[in-house]
Structures are given as C-alpha cells and as structure tokens.
Amino acid sequence: MGEKTEGKGLQEKLTHSWKNAWEVFNENEIEEVFETSEEYKKFLDRCKTERESADEIIRSAKNKGYISINQIIEDKRSIVPGMKIYAVNKNKAVVLLVIGKEELEKGMNIVGSHIDAPRIDLKQFPLYEDSELALLKTHYYGGIKKYQWVALPLALHGIVIKRNGEKVNVVIGEDEKDPVFFITDLLPHLAKDQMGKKMDEGITGEGLNVLFGSIPYNEKELSDKVKLNVLKILNEKYGMLEEDFTSAEFEIVPAGKSRDVGIDRSMVGGYGQDDRACAFTALKAILNVENPNKTAVALFVDKEEIGSVGNTGMESMFFENVVSELIALLETSYNELTVKRALANSKVLSADTLAGFDPNYPEVLDKRNSPFIGKGVTLVKYTGVRGKGGSNDANSEYLGEIRKLFNDNNIIWQMGELGKVDQGGGGTIAFILARYGMEVVDCGVPLLSVHAPYEVSSKADIYMTYKGYKVFFEA
Ligand code: MN
Ligand code: MN
C-alpha cells in the first residue's frame, strides 16, 4: 500500500469512482438488505401480471390506512395533510398519495414505475387441436427474444369474463401440484436448418403455440376429441365455454418462484423484475412515508412495455384526473389553473430498470457510463435511440438537486446510460410526465438479462433504490 503521497491525496480529492454498495454497508444494513430481499421475492411471486400487481399494491396500501379516492368523494370527506389515498385505474394501474403539508399547487414528489412485463398473451380464439394435441395460439407482449420462451415451464394467469358477465380469476402453474404449460423446441438432431437462421427467426411469433393437453374425449366418430376434452375440463373447473376466450385476458408467464442467485446469495433471479423491482421499492418507500412536506405520489402504470398506450398506460388522462379530483376536494372552488400548476411544479423519478454492465457482452455497453449491479440506485440523464432520440434528457439543475439529495442522505448511487451509442436503445414513461413541465429523471435498478423469462438483480440495489425513493418522497 505504501504511505500517502501528494499525488495520491490529490487523486482521492479530485477523481471519482463508484462504490460497490456491499463494501459500504455496515452489519445492520446488510441485515436490512437481506430482509428487504425476502419481501421483494414474495412481491415478485405474488405479482406476475399487472392485475396481480395492482391487487397486491392496493392490499398493502389498505393495510397501511390508505383510503380510496372514490370513498372520499362519496363521503365528501375533507383532505388533510398526512392523509393516505389510493386510486385504481381499471384494476391495472394504481396511484398512491400521501398528502403533504405544502399546498398541492406547489407540486408533488412523484415516483413512477410500471407493473406490466414482457410475456406471451393468448389470442382471443386460441384453442385448437393438431396431431391429437391441444394447443393455444399466442401473441407475445412487449420486447421478448422468442427463443428464450421455449422449453421451460410456463404458467397461465388471467381473467375471463364469461358469457353471463361473471368474472373468473385463473392461475394455473404456480402451485407445486398444478400442471404447467410448455412451448416446444426442436431437438438439436433435426435443427440443422433452424440453427442456421438468425436468432430472431429461429423461433417465430406464430410458432409460440402452447401445449395444453393430449387426452382425447372418449367417444368414437368425433373430431377434435383432445380439444373437446380440454374444454370439458375448463368447463368443469371454471364454467368456461370456448366462446369465453374472446373476452379473456390470459397471460403466459414463466412458472415458479423467484430465487436467490449466487453462492453468496447476493442477487435475486425472477420473472418480471422489469419493472417490478422499481414498483416494489417505490411501494415500500411510500408505505413508510408519514407527513411529508410535499405530497408524495407513487404511480404504478400499465402498458409501458408497448409504448404506455391505452387507458391504463401513462399516456392516459388517469393521473391528471386524479389530481383534478384532489384539487376539487382541496379548494373551495375548482380551478384548472391550480391543476396545471400542481403538475408543472412536480418532480419525478421515472422509476425503471436498466441494463447493468454484463462482462459477457462488453461490446454493447460503455464500461465508463454503464451502471453495475451492486453499485446502487442508478440515475440516467437520457435514454433514447440514435442521438438520444425520444429521450427525456433531464436538466442538469434537476440532476444536481437529486445528486445532492442522495449524497446528503448517504444513498449509494451511480450514473448510468442504456448502452453504447448507436447500439439500440429504449425509453420509459419519463417523457410523458415531462410534458406537464415536471422535472423528470430516470432513476432505478440495474438488472442483468432484462426482458428474459428470468432476470437478475442485486439485493444491494433493491435496498438502495428503496432508500433513494424514500428520501425523495421525504424531501
Ligand atoms: Mn421497464
Ligand atoms: Mn422493459
């Protein structure tokens, strides 16, 4: 090591390197990191769809005394600082709010995450029989590498609205006694042509057909007997008819639970961590906020993976309408200008996951600007594609403010970007909120194998992201 020279002293003072969170934690913190990761894994296992996530978020919020905004409107209750409120958008998106001491007009502190994840949806008329096998047609949702979804155990989650209007929840494949489902792949022995194709052509979208059954209905002179037998089982179990698929939302997701990864148990492997890593940490953070100065808001939105569209995505008016309702409840006379000011004066952490540096794929990531798993919550100034196209590009005044907040509160954080210049890219909900004039910066958890059926996060980052969101809510 040697003694401290003038140069070494200068180096320490002037240069910066990101810290590995594990080297900074004290014993108590390490304990908290592992405790938090146990909660996190349970959250992942309960929340495999946007609906299940919304249900879990509402359940946890109610336990902490959150009241439905509809109830408040109905009861004509007055809103007071410290009050905890939730609003649900069509069972697929949720807003949690803790009313601040300052007027709403001065702005809110918002953490916005998404609770949808890449998956494989059933088509609306999915069931068919081929070669005495029952199969389900699918259309994938979000950006998936199709070859990753074959030859692994899959579960079916969703709801069906039956002919009589009754709604039935379906989850098959998560209980150890449940059957699972499967998409077949070709054996290597006969895959010469397949293996010669480009990776995104080796398995096709129309080829992602789910194996669903193989016992024929026991009666001679009938066609499609395997399909009939499958329908018989669905009818006995759920009262379903084939036509009921047309008004169902069935999602095929990887079956099974999240797990610790690594001999040191430092990481979590599991499905849907983009973006439930940020949804979980934002939820845990807001549930621990009491009497904030600014109104704290956690947004959990749907449809991010397909462009934030539809009436449950960030592009919908839902959040703005919630703010309008609040202003109407808070003010003696409703004024739209107050709504606009409340939105424009708000600050946002756009809570989404990122690609952590992966030593297996250094060619697509700039090591100096890539986030690393285990180095804390990650701030991202810009995302976008080719020359920052479509990105929010946070203002440096705001970056400076968040950076100071994190430094002042011992939050281990790092700066990141989405990948090498011109190597592809992507976006988040950041630009949508920025339209109101809010200050917005992307801030979330780096992952490995993003969008794969099983993604990997560092327990240290989950903990630090929770801490980071919490100090932001309390700022
Ligand atoms: Mn995401
Ligand atoms: Mn994503």
CSV table of C-alpha atoms and ligand atoms in Angstrom, one decimal:
chain,number,residue,atom,x,y,z
A,1,MET,CA,0.0,0.0,0.0
A,2,GLY,CA,2.8,2.5,0.9
A,3,GLU,CA,2.5,5.9,2.5
A,4,LYS,CA,0.2,8.6,1.2
A,5,THR,CA,1.9,10.7,-1.3
A,6,GLU,CA,0.8,14.2,-2.5
A,7,GLY,CA,-0.4,12.6,-5.8
A,8,LYS,CA,-2.4,10.0,-4.0
A,9,GLY,CA,-4.0,12.7,-1.9
A,10,LEU,CA,-4.8,14.7,-4.9
A,11,GLN,CA,-6.2,11.7,-6.7
A,12,GLU,CA,-8.5,11.0,-3.7
A,13,LYS,CA,-9.7,14.6,-3.7
A,14,LEU,CA,-10.2,15.2,-7.4
A,15,THR,CA,-11.3,11.9,-9.0
A,16,HIS,CA,-14.4,9.9,-8.6
A,17,SER,CA,-15.2,6.2,-8.7
A,18,TRP,CA,-18.5,4.5,-8.0
A,19,LYS,CA,-18.6,2.5,-4.8
A,20,ASN,CA,-19.6,-1.2,-4.5
A,21,ALA,CA,-22.5,-1.0,-2.0
A,22,TRP,CA,-21.5,-4.2,-0.3
A,23,GLU,CA,-18.2,-2.6,0.7
A,24,VAL,CA,-20.0,0.4,2.2
A,25,PHE,CA,-22.8,-1.4,4.2
A,26,ASN,CA,-22.4,-1.9,7.9
A,27,GLU,CA,-23.7,-5.1,9.6
A,28,ASN,CA,-27.1,-3.7,10.4
A,29,GLU,CA,-27.5,-2.6,6.8
A,30,ILE,CA,-26.5,-5.9,5.4
A,31,GLU,CA,-29.2,-7.5,7.6
A,32,GLU,CA,-31.8,-5.0,6.2
A,33,VAL,CA,-30.6,-5.7,2.7
A,34,PHE,CA,-31.4,-9.4,3.1
A,35,GLU,CA,-34.7,-8.8,4.9
A,36,THR,CA,-35.8,-6.5,2.2
A,37,SER,CA,-34.9,-9.0,-0.5
A,38,GLU,CA,-37.2,-11.6,1.2
A,39,GLU,CA,-40.1,-9.2,1.0
A,40,TYR,CA,-39.1,-8.5,-2.6
A,41,LYS,CA,-39.1,-12.1,-3.6
A,42,LYS,CA,-42.6,-12.5,-2.1
A,43,PHE,CA,-43.8,-9.5,-4.1
A,44,LEU,CA,-42.4,-10.9,-7.3
A,45,ASP,CA,-44.1,-14.3,-6.7
A,46,ARG,CA,-47.5,-12.7,-6.0
A,47,CYS,CA,-47.3,-10.2,-8.8
A,48,LYS,CA,-46.8,-11.9,-12.2
A,49,THR,CA,-49.3,-9.7,-14.0
A,50,GLU,CA,-50.3,-6.1,-14.0
A,51,ARG,CA,-53.6,-7.0,-12.4
A,52,GLU,CA,-52.0,-9.1,-9.6
A,53,SER,CA,-49.5,-6.3,-9.0
A,54,ALA,CA,-52.3,-3.7,-8.7
A,55,ASP,CA,-54.2,-6.0,-6.3
A,56,GLU,CA,-51.1,-6.5,-4.1
A,57,ILE,CA,-50.3,-2.8,-4.1
A,58,ILE,CA,-53.9,-1.9,-3.1
A,59,ARG,CA,-53.9,-4.6,-0.4
A,60,SER,CA,-50.6,-3.4,1.1
A,61,ALA,CA,-51.8,0.2,1.0
A,62,LYS,CA,-55.2,-0.5,2.7
A,63,ASN,CA,-53.2,-2.3,5.5
A,64,LYS,CA,-51.4,1.0,6.0
A,65,GLY,CA,-54.6,3.0,6.2
A,66,TYR,CA,-54.9,4.2,2.6
A,67,ILE,CA,-58.5,5.2,1.7
A,68,SER,CA,-60.0,5.0,-1.8
A,69,ILE,CA,-60.4,8.4,-3.5
A,70,ASN,CA,-63.9,7.4,-4.6
A,71,GLN,CA,-64.8,6.8,-1.0
A,72,ILE,CA,-63.5,10.2,-0.1
A,73,ILE,CA,-65.6,11.8,-2.9
A,74,GLU,CA,-68.7,9.9,-1.9
A,75,ASP,CA,-68.4,10.7,1.8
A,76,LYS,CA,-67.5,14.3,1.0
A,77,ARG,CA,-64.6,14.0,3.4
A,78,SER,CA,-62.1,16.8,3.6
A,79,ILE,CA,-58.5,16.2,2.8
A,80,VAL,CA,-55.9,17.0,5.4
A,81,PRO,CA,-52.1,16.7,5.4
A,82,GLY,CA,-50.8,13.3,6.2
A,83,MET,CA,-53.8,11.6,4.7
A,84,LYS,CA,-53.2,8.5,2.6
A,85,ILE,CA,-55.2,8.0,-0.6
A,86,TYR,CA,-55.3,5.4,-3.4
A,87,ALA,CA,-56.9,5.4,-6.8
A,88,VAL,CA,-57.2,2.4,-9.1
A,89,ASN,CA,-57.4,2.5,-12.8
A,90,LYS,CA,-59.4,-0.5,-14.2
A,91,ASN,CA,-57.6,-3.0,-11.9
A,92,LYS,CA,-54.4,-2.5,-13.9
A,93,ALA,CA,-52.8,0.7,-12.6
A,94,VAL,CA,-52.7,2.4,-9.2
A,95,VAL,CA,-51.8,5.8,-7.7
A,96,LEU,CA,-50.8,6.1,-4.1
A,97,LEU,CA,-50.7,9.5,-2.4
A,98,VAL,CA,-49.6,10.9,0.9
A,99,ILE,CA,-51.0,14.4,1.3
A,100,GLY,CA,-48.2,16.9,2.1
A,101,LYS,CA,-48.1,19.8,4.4
A,102,GLU,CA,-47.5,22.2,1.5
A,103,GLU,CA,-50.2,23.1,-0.9
A,104,LEU,CA,-50.7,20.7,-3.9
A,105,GLU,CA,-50.2,23.7,-6.2
A,106,LYS,CA,-46.5,23.8,-5.1
A,107,GLY,CA,-46.0,20.4,-6.7
A,108,MET,CA,-45.7,16.8,-5.8
A,109,ASN,CA,-42.8,14.4,-5.4
A,110,ILE,CA,-43.6,11.5,-7.8
A,111,VAL,CA,-42.0,8.1,-8.3
A,112,GLY,CA,-43.5,6.5,-11.5
A,113,SER,CA,-43.0,2.8,-12.2
A,114,HIS,CA,-44.7,0.3,-14.4
A,115,ILE,CA,-46.3,-3.0,-13.4
A,116,ASP,CA,-46.6,-4.7,-16.8
A,117,ALA,CA,-43.9,-7.0,-18.0
A,118,PRO,CA,-43.0,-8.8,-21.3
A,119,ARG,CA,-44.9,-12.0,-21.6
A,120,ILE,CA,-46.9,-14.1,-24.0
A,121,ASP,CA,-50.7,-13.4,-24.3
A,122,LEU,CA,-53.2,-15.9,-25.5
A,123,LYS,CA,-55.0,-14.9,-28.7
A,124,GLN,CA,-58.8,-14.3,-28.5
A,125,PHE,CA,-59.6,-17.6,-30.1
A,126,PRO,CA,-56.7,-19.6,-29.1
A,127,LEU,CA,-57.6,-23.2,-28.6
A,128,TYR,CA,-57.1,-25.8,-31.4
A,129,GLU,CA,-56.2,-29.4,-32.0
A,130,ASP,CA,-53.4,-30.5,-34.3
A,131,SER,CA,-52.0,-34.0,-34.5
A,132,GLU,CA,-54.0,-35.1,-31.5
A,133,LEU,CA,-52.5,-32.4,-29.3
A,134,ALA,CA,-54.4,-29.4,-27.8
A,135,LEU,CA,-52.6,-26.2,-28.4
A,136,LEU,CA,-53.1,-22.4,-27.7
A,137,LYS,CA,-52.3,-19.7,-30.2
A,138,THR,CA,-50.5,-16.7,-28.7
A,139,HIS,CA,-49.4,-13.1,-29.4
A,140,TYR,CA,-46.4,-12.0,-27.4
A,141,TYR,CA,-46.5,-8.7,-25.4
A,142,GLY,CA,-43.5,-6.4,-25.3
A,143,GLY,CA,-40.0,-6.9,-26.4
A,144,ILE,CA,-39.1,-10.6,-26.0
A,145,LYS,CA,-36.4,-12.8,-27.5
A,146,LYS,CA,-38.7,-15.5,-28.7
A,147,TYR,CA,-36.2,-18.3,-28.5
A,148,GLN,CA,-36.0,-17.7,-24.7
A,149,TRP,CA,-39.6,-18.8,-24.1
A,150,VAL,CA,-39.5,-22.3,-25.5
A,151,ALA,CA,-38.7,-25.5,-23.4
A,152,LEU,CA,-39.4,-24.0,-20.0
A,153,PRO,CA,-42.3,-24.5,-17.5
A,154,LEU,CA,-45.0,-21.8,-18.1
A,155,ALA,CA,-48.0,-20.7,-16.0
A,156,LEU,CA,-51.3,-19.3,-17.1
A,157,HIS,CA,-52.5,-16.2,-15.3
A,158,GLY,CA,-55.5,-14.0,-16.1
A,159,ILE,CA,-59.2,-13.4,-16.0
A,160,VAL,CA,-62.1,-14.4,-18.1
A,161,ILE,CA,-65.4,-12.6,-18.4
A,162,LYS,CA,-67.9,-15.3,-19.1
A,163,ARG,CA,-71.0,-15.1,-21.4
A,164,ASN,CA,-73.2,-14.3,-18.4
A,165,GLY,CA,-70.8,-11.4,-17.4
A,166,GLU,CA,-69.3,-13.3,-14.5
A,167,LYS,CA,-65.6,-12.6,-13.9
A,168,VAL,CA,-63.3,-15.6,-13.0
A,169,ASN,CA,-59.7,-15.3,-12.0
A,170,VAL,CA,-57.4,-18.1,-13.3
A,171,VAL,CA,-53.9,-19.0,-12.1
A,172,ILE,CA,-52.6,-22.4,-13.2
A,173,GLY,CA,-49.0,-23.5,-12.8
A,174,GLU,CA,-47.8,-21.8,-9.7
A,175,ASP,CA,-48.9,-24.3,-7.0
A,176,GLU,CA,-46.5,-27.3,-6.9
A,177,LYS,CA,-49.4,-29.6,-7.5
A,178,ASP,CA,-50.6,-27.6,-10.6
A,179,PRO,CA,-49.7,-28.7,-14.1
A,180,VAL,CA,-47.6,-26.3,-16.1
A,181,PHE,CA,-47.6,-25.4,-19.8
A,182,PHE,CA,-44.9,-25.6,-22.4
A,183,ILE,CA,-43.8,-24.3,-25.8
A,184,THR,CA,-41.8,-27.0,-27.6
A,185,ASP,CA,-38.4,-26.5,-29.3
A,186,LEU,CA,-36.8,-28.6,-31.9
A,187,LEU,CA,-34.3,-31.3,-31.0
A,188,PRO,CA,-30.7,-30.4,-32.0
A,189,HIS,CA,-30.5,-33.6,-34.1
A,190,LEU,CA,-33.1,-32.2,-36.5
A,191,ALA,CA,-32.3,-28.5,-36.1
A,192,LYS,CA,-29.8,-28.0,-38.9
A,193,ASP,CA,-32.0,-25.6,-40.8
A,194,GLN,CA,-33.2,-23.8,-37.6
A,195,MET,CA,-29.7,-23.4,-36.2
A,196,GLY,CA,-28.6,-21.7,-39.5
A,197,LYS,CA,-31.2,-19.0,-39.1
A,198,LYS,CA,-30.8,-15.6,-37.4
A,199,MET,CA,-31.7,-15.8,-33.8
A,200,ASP,CA,-34.9,-13.7,-34.2
A,201,GLU,CA,-36.1,-16.1,-36.9
A,202,GLY,CA,-35.3,-19.4,-35.4
A,203,ILE,CA,-38.4,-19.3,-33.3
A,204,THR,CA,-41.3,-17.3,-34.8
A,205,GLY,CA,-44.2,-15.4,-33.2
A,206,GLU,CA,-46.8,-17.6,-34.8
A,207,GLY,CA,-44.7,-20.6,-33.7
A,208,LEU,CA,-45.2,-19.8,-30.0
A,209,ASN,CA,-48.0,-22.3,-29.5
A,210,VAL,CA,-48.6,-23.5,-26.0
A,211,LEU,CA,-49.0,-27.3,-25.4
A,212,PHE,CA,-52.3,-27.6,-23.4
A,213,GLY,CA,-53.4,-31.2,-23.4
A,214,SER,CA,-53.3,-34.6,-25.1
A,215,ILE,CA,-56.1,-36.9,-23.9
A,216,PRO,CA,-58.9,-37.4,-26.4
A,217,TYR,CA,-62.6,-37.3,-25.2
A,218,ASN,CA,-63.6,-41.0,-25.0
A,219,GLU,CA,-66.1,-41.4,-27.8
A,220,LYS,CA,-65.6,-42.7,-31.3
A,221,GLU,CA,-66.5,-40.9,-34.5
A,222,LEU,CA,-65.9,-37.4,-33.1
A,223,SER,CA,-63.4,-34.9,-34.5
A,224,ASP,CA,-61.1,-32.8,-32.3
A,225,LYS,CA,-61.5,-35.0,-29.3
A,226,VAL,CA,-58.5,-33.7,-27.4
A,227,LYS,CA,-59.7,-30.2,-27.8
A,228,LEU,CA,-63.2,-31.3,-26.6
A,229,ASN,CA,-61.7,-33.0,-23.5
A,230,VAL,CA,-59.7,-29.8,-22.7
A,231,LEU,CA,-62.9,-27.7,-23.0
A,232,LYS,CA,-64.7,-30.2,-20.7
A,233,ILE,CA,-62.0,-29.7,-18.1
A,234,LEU,CA,-62.2,-25.9,-18.4
A,235,ASN,CA,-66.0,-26.1,-18.2
A,236,GLU,CA,-65.9,-28.3,-15.1
A,237,LYS,CA,-63.3,-26.1,-13.4
A,238,TYR,CA,-64.3,-22.6,-14.4
A,239,GLY,CA,-67.7,-22.9,-16.1
A,240,MET,CA,-66.0,-21.8,-19.3
A,241,LEU,CA,-67.1,-22.2,-22.9
A,242,GLU,CA,-64.9,-21.8,-25.9
A,243,GLU,CA,-66.5,-18.5,-26.8
A,244,ASP,CA,-65.5,-17.2,-23.3
A,245,PHE,CA,-61.8,-17.0,-24.5
A,246,THR,CA,-62.9,-14.0,-26.6
A,247,SER,CA,-63.4,-11.8,-23.5
A,248,ALA,CA,-60.5,-13.2,-21.5
A,249,GLU,CA,-57.1,-11.8,-20.8
A,250,PHE,CA,-54.8,-14.8,-20.4
A,251,GLU,CA,-51.1,-14.3,-19.9
A,252,ILE,CA,-48.4,-17.0,-20.2
A,253,VAL,CA,-45.5,-16.3,-17.8
A,254,PRO,CA,-42.7,-18.4,-16.5
A,255,ALA,CA,-43.9,-20.8,-13.8
A,256,GLY,CA,-42.3,-20.9,-10.4
A,257,LYS,CA,-40.8,-18.6,-7.8
A,258,SER,CA,-38.0,-16.2,-7.7
A,259,ARG,CA,-34.8,-17.4,-6.1
A,260,ASP,CA,-31.5,-16.3,-4.6
A,261,VAL,CA,-28.7,-16.2,-7.1
A,262,GLY,CA,-25.0,-16.7,-6.4
A,263,ILE,CA,-23.2,-18.8,-3.7
A,264,ASP,CA,-23.2,-15.6,-1.6
A,265,ARG,CA,-26.9,-15.1,-2.1
A,266,SER,CA,-26.3,-11.5,-3.2
A,267,MET,CA,-28.7,-11.5,-6.2
A,268,VAL,CA,-32.3,-12.3,-6.9
A,269,GLY,CA,-33.4,-14.2,-10.0
A,270,GLY,CA,-37.0,-14.0,-11.1
A,271,TYR,CA,-39.6,-13.1,-13.7
A,272,GLY,CA,-40.8,-9.6,-14.3
A,273,GLN,CA,-38.2,-7.6,-12.4
A,274,ASP,CA,-38.5,-5.0,-15.1
A,275,ASP,CA,-40.2,-3.1,-13.7
A,276,ARG,CA,-41.5,-4.7,-10.5
A,277,ALA,CA,-38.0,-4.1,-9.0
A,278,CYS,CA,-38.9,-0.4,-9.1
A,279,ALA,CA,-42.6,-0.9,-8.3
A,280,PHE,CA,-41.7,-2.9,-5.1
A,281,THR,CA,-39.1,-0.3,-4.0
A,282,ALA,CA,-41.4,2.6,-4.7
A,283,LEU,CA,-44.3,0.8,-2.8
A,284,LYS,CA,-42.1,0.0,0.2
A,285,ALA,CA,-40.8,3.6,0.2
A,286,ILE,CA,-44.2,5.3,0.1
A,287,LEU,CA,-45.7,3.0,2.7
A,288,ASN,CA,-43.0,4.2,5.0
A,289,VAL,CA,-43.7,7.9,4.4
A,290,GLU,CA,-45.5,9.9,7.1
A,291,ASN,CA,-46.5,13.6,6.9
A,292,PRO,CA,-44.2,14.6,4.0
A,293,ASN,CA,-43.7,18.3,3.1
A,294,LYS,CA,-44.7,17.8,-0.5
A,295,THR,CA,-47.5,15.4,-1.5
A,296,ALA,CA,-45.8,12.1,-2.2
A,297,VAL,CA,-47.1,10.1,-5.1
A,298,ALA,CA,-46.3,6.6,-6.3
A,299,LEU,CA,-47.6,5.8,-9.8
A,300,PHE,CA,-47.8,2.2,-10.9
A,301,VAL,CA,-48.8,2.1,-14.5
A,302,ASP,CA,-49.6,-0.5,-17.2
A,303,LYS,CA,-48.6,-0.8,-20.9
A,304,GLU,CA,-45.1,0.7,-20.6
A,305,GLU,CA,-43.7,-2.3,-22.5
A,306,ILE,CA,-45.9,-1.5,-25.5
A,307,GLY,CA,-45.5,2.3,-25.5
A,308,SER,CA,-47.5,3.5,-22.5
A,309,VAL,CA,-50.7,3.5,-24.7
A,310,GLY,CA,-54.3,2.6,-23.8
A,311,ASN,CA,-56.4,3.8,-20.9
A,312,THR,CA,-54.2,2.1,-18.3
A,313,GLY,CA,-50.9,3.4,-19.7
A,314,MET,CA,-49.1,6.6,-18.7
A,315,GLU,CA,-50.5,8.3,-21.8
A,316,SER,CA,-54.0,8.1,-20.4
A,317,MET,CA,-55.5,11.0,-18.5
A,318,PHE,CA,-56.0,8.9,-15.4
A,319,PHE,CA,-53.3,10.6,-13.2
A,320,GLU,CA,-54.2,14.1,-14.3
A,321,ASN,CA,-57.8,13.3,-13.5
A,322,VAL,CA,-56.9,12.1,-10.0
A,323,VAL,CA,-55.0,15.4,-9.5
A,324,SER,CA,-58.1,17.3,-10.6
A,325,GLU,CA,-60.3,15.4,-8.2
A,326,LEU,CA,-57.8,16.3,-5.4
A,327,ILE,CA,-57.9,19.9,-6.3
A,328,ALA,CA,-61.7,19.9,-6.4
A,329,LEU,CA,-61.6,18.3,-2.9
A,330,LEU,CA,-59.0,20.7,-1.5
A,331,GLU,CA,-60.1,24.1,-2.9
A,332,THR,CA,-63.3,26.0,-2.2
A,333,SER,CA,-63.7,26.5,-6.0
A,334,TYR,CA,-62.2,24.2,-8.6
A,335,ASN,CA,-59.7,26.0,-10.9
A,336,GLU,CA,-58.0,24.2,-13.7
A,337,LEU,CA,-55.0,26.5,-13.4
A,338,THR,CA,-54.3,25.0,-10.0
A,339,VAL,CA,-54.2,21.6,-11.5
A,340,LYS,CA,-51.8,22.7,-14.2
A,341,ARG,CA,-49.6,24.3,-11.5
A,342,ALA,CA,-49.7,21.3,-9.3
A,343,LEU,CA,-48.5,19.2,-12.2
A,344,ALA,CA,-45.9,21.6,-13.6
A,345,ASN,CA,-44.3,22.2,-10.2
A,346,SER,CA,-43.9,18.5,-9.6
A,347,LYS,CA,-40.7,16.5,-9.5
A,348,VAL,CA,-40.4,13.0,-10.8
A,349,LEU,CA,-38.1,10.0,-10.5
A,350,SER,CA,-39.1,7.9,-13.5
A,351,ALA,CA,-38.6,4.5,-11.9
A,352,ASP,CA,-37.5,1.9,-14.4
A,353,THR,CA,-34.9,-0.8,-14.7
A,354,LEU,CA,-31.7,-0.6,-16.7
A,355,ALA,CA,-29.2,-2.8,-18.3
A,356,GLY,CA,-26.4,-3.4,-15.8
A,357,PHE,CA,-22.9,-3.9,-17.2
A,358,ASP,CA,-22.5,-7.5,-18.3
A,359,PRO,CA,-19.0,-8.9,-18.7
A,360,ASN,CA,-20.4,-11.4,-21.2
A,361,TYR,CA,-21.5,-8.6,-23.5
A,362,PRO,CA,-19.0,-5.8,-23.2
A,363,GLU,CA,-19.3,-4.9,-26.8
A,364,VAL,CA,-22.7,-3.2,-26.4
A,365,LEU,CA,-22.0,-1.3,-23.1
A,366,ASP,CA,-19.7,1.5,-22.4
A,367,LYS,CA,-18.0,0.4,-19.2
A,368,ARG,CA,-17.4,4.0,-18.1
A,369,ASN,CA,-21.1,5.0,-18.3
A,370,SER,CA,-22.9,1.8,-17.7
A,371,PRO,CA,-24.5,1.0,-14.4
A,372,PHE,CA,-23.1,-2.0,-12.5
A,373,ILE,CA,-25.3,-4.3,-10.4
A,374,GLY,CA,-24.3,-3.8,-6.7
A,375,LYS,CA,-23.3,-0.2,-7.1
A,376,GLY,CA,-26.6,1.3,-6.0
A,377,VAL,CA,-29.6,3.1,-7.4
A,378,THR,CA,-29.0,4.4,-10.9
A,379,LEU,CA,-29.7,7.9,-12.3
A,380,VAL,CA,-30.0,8.1,-16.0
A,381,LYS,CA,-30.0,11.6,-17.7
A,382,TYR,CA,-31.1,10.3,-21.1
A,383,THR,CA,-32.3,7.1,-22.7
A,384,GLY,CA,-33.4,7.2,-26.3
A,385,VAL,CA,-32.2,5.8,-29.6
A,386,ARG,CA,-29.6,7.1,-32.0
A,387,GLY,CA,-28.6,10.6,-30.8
A,388,LYS,CA,-30.9,10.5,-27.7
A,389,GLY,CA,-34.0,10.3,-30.0
A,390,GLY,CA,-37.2,10.2,-28.0
A,391,SER,CA,-35.5,10.6,-24.7
A,392,ASN,CA,-36.5,12.9,-21.8
A,393,ASP,CA,-32.9,14.2,-21.2
A,394,ALA,CA,-33.1,15.5,-17.7
A,395,ASN,CA,-32.0,19.1,-16.9
A,396,SER,CA,-28.7,19.4,-15.1
A,397,GLU,CA,-30.2,21.7,-12.5
A,398,TYR,CA,-32.5,18.8,-11.5
A,399,LEU,CA,-29.8,16.2,-11.7
A,400,GLY,CA,-27.7,18.4,-9.4
A,401,GLU,CA,-30.6,18.6,-7.0
A,402,ILE,CA,-31.2,14.8,-6.9
A,403,ARG,CA,-27.5,14.1,-6.7
A,404,LYS,CA,-27.2,16.4,-3.7
A,405,LEU,CA,-30.2,14.8,-2.0
A,406,PHE,CA,-28.7,11.3,-2.5
A,407,ASN,CA,-25.2,12.4,-1.3
A,408,ASP,CA,-26.6,14.3,1.7
A,409,ASN,CA,-28.6,11.2,2.8
A,410,ASN,CA,-25.8,8.5,2.2
A,411,ILE,CA,-27.6,6.9,-0.7
A,412,ILE,CA,-25.2,4.8,-2.7
A,413,TRP,CA,-26.0,5.8,-6.3
A,414,GLN,CA,-24.4,5.7,-9.7
A,415,MET,CA,-24.8,7.3,-13.1
A,416,GLY,CA,-25.9,5.1,-16.0
A,417,GLU,CA,-26.9,5.0,-19.6
A,418,LEU,CA,-28.8,2.5,-21.6
A,419,GLY,CA,-26.0,1.1,-23.8
A,420,LYS,CA,-23.3,2.2,-26.3
A,421,VAL,CA,-24.1,5.0,-28.7
A,422,ASP,CA,-26.0,3.7,-31.8
A,423,GLN,CA,-26.3,0.2,-30.3
A,424,GLY,CA,-30.1,0.4,-30.0
A,425,GLY,CA,-31.9,1.9,-27.0
A,426,GLY,CA,-35.3,2.4,-25.5
A,427,GLY,CA,-37.4,4.7,-23.4
A,428,THR,CA,-39.5,4.9,-20.2
A,429,ILE,CA,-42.6,6.9,-19.1
A,430,ALA,CA,-40.2,9.9,-18.4
A,431,PHE,CA,-41.1,11.9,-21.5
A,432,ILE,CA,-44.8,11.6,-20.9
A,433,LEU,CA,-44.7,13.2,-17.4
A,434,ALA,CA,-42.1,15.8,-18.7
A,435,ARG,CA,-44.8,17.2,-21.0
A,436,TYR,CA,-46.5,18.8,-18.0
A,437,GLY,CA,-43.4,20.7,-17.3
A,438,MET,CA,-42.4,18.5,-14.4
A,439,GLU,CA,-38.7,17.9,-13.7
A,440,VAL,CA,-38.1,14.3,-14.6
A,441,VAL,CA,-35.1,12.0,-14.4
A,442,ASP,CA,-34.9,8.2,-14.8
A,443,CYS,CA,-33.9,6.5,-11.6
A,444,GLY,CA,-34.0,2.8,-10.9
A,445,VAL,CA,-32.5,-0.6,-10.5
A,446,PRO,CA,-29.9,-2.1,-13.0
A,447,LEU,CA,-30.6,-5.7,-14.0
A,448,LEU,CA,-28.9,-8.5,-15.9
A,449,SER,CA,-30.8,-10.3,-18.7
A,450,VAL,CA,-33.5,-7.6,-18.9
A,451,HIS,CA,-36.7,-8.9,-20.5
A,452,ALA,CA,-35.6,-12.6,-20.3
A,453,PRO,CA,-38.0,-15.0,-18.6
A,454,TYR,CA,-35.7,-14.9,-15.6
A,455,GLU,CA,-33.9,-11.6,-14.8
A,456,VAL,CA,-31.2,-10.9,-12.2
A,457,SER,CA,-30.9,-8.0,-9.7
A,458,SER,CA,-28.6,-7.2,-6.9
A,459,LYS,CA,-30.1,-7.2,-3.4
A,460,ALA,CA,-27.9,-4.2,-2.6
A,461,ASP,CA,-29.5,-2.2,-5.4
A,462,ILE,CA,-33.1,-3.2,-4.4
A,463,TYR,CA,-32.3,-1.9,-0.9
A,464,MET,CA,-30.6,1.3,-2.1
A,465,THR,CA,-33.4,2.1,-4.6
A,466,TYR,CA,-35.9,1.8,-1.8
A,467,LYS,CA,-33.8,4.1,0.4
A,468,GLY,CA,-33.3,6.6,-2.5
A,469,TYR,CA,-37.1,6.8,-3.3
A,470,LYS,CA,-37.8,7.2,0.4
A,471,VAL,CA,-35.5,10.3,0.8
A,472,PHE,CA,-37.0,11.7,-2.4
A,473,PHE,CA,-40.6,11.4,-1.0
A,474,GLU,CA,-39.4,13.0,2.2
A,475,ALA,CA,-37.5,15.8,0.6
B,1,MN,MN,-39.2,-1.1,-17.7
B,2,MN,MN,-39.0,-3.2,-20.3
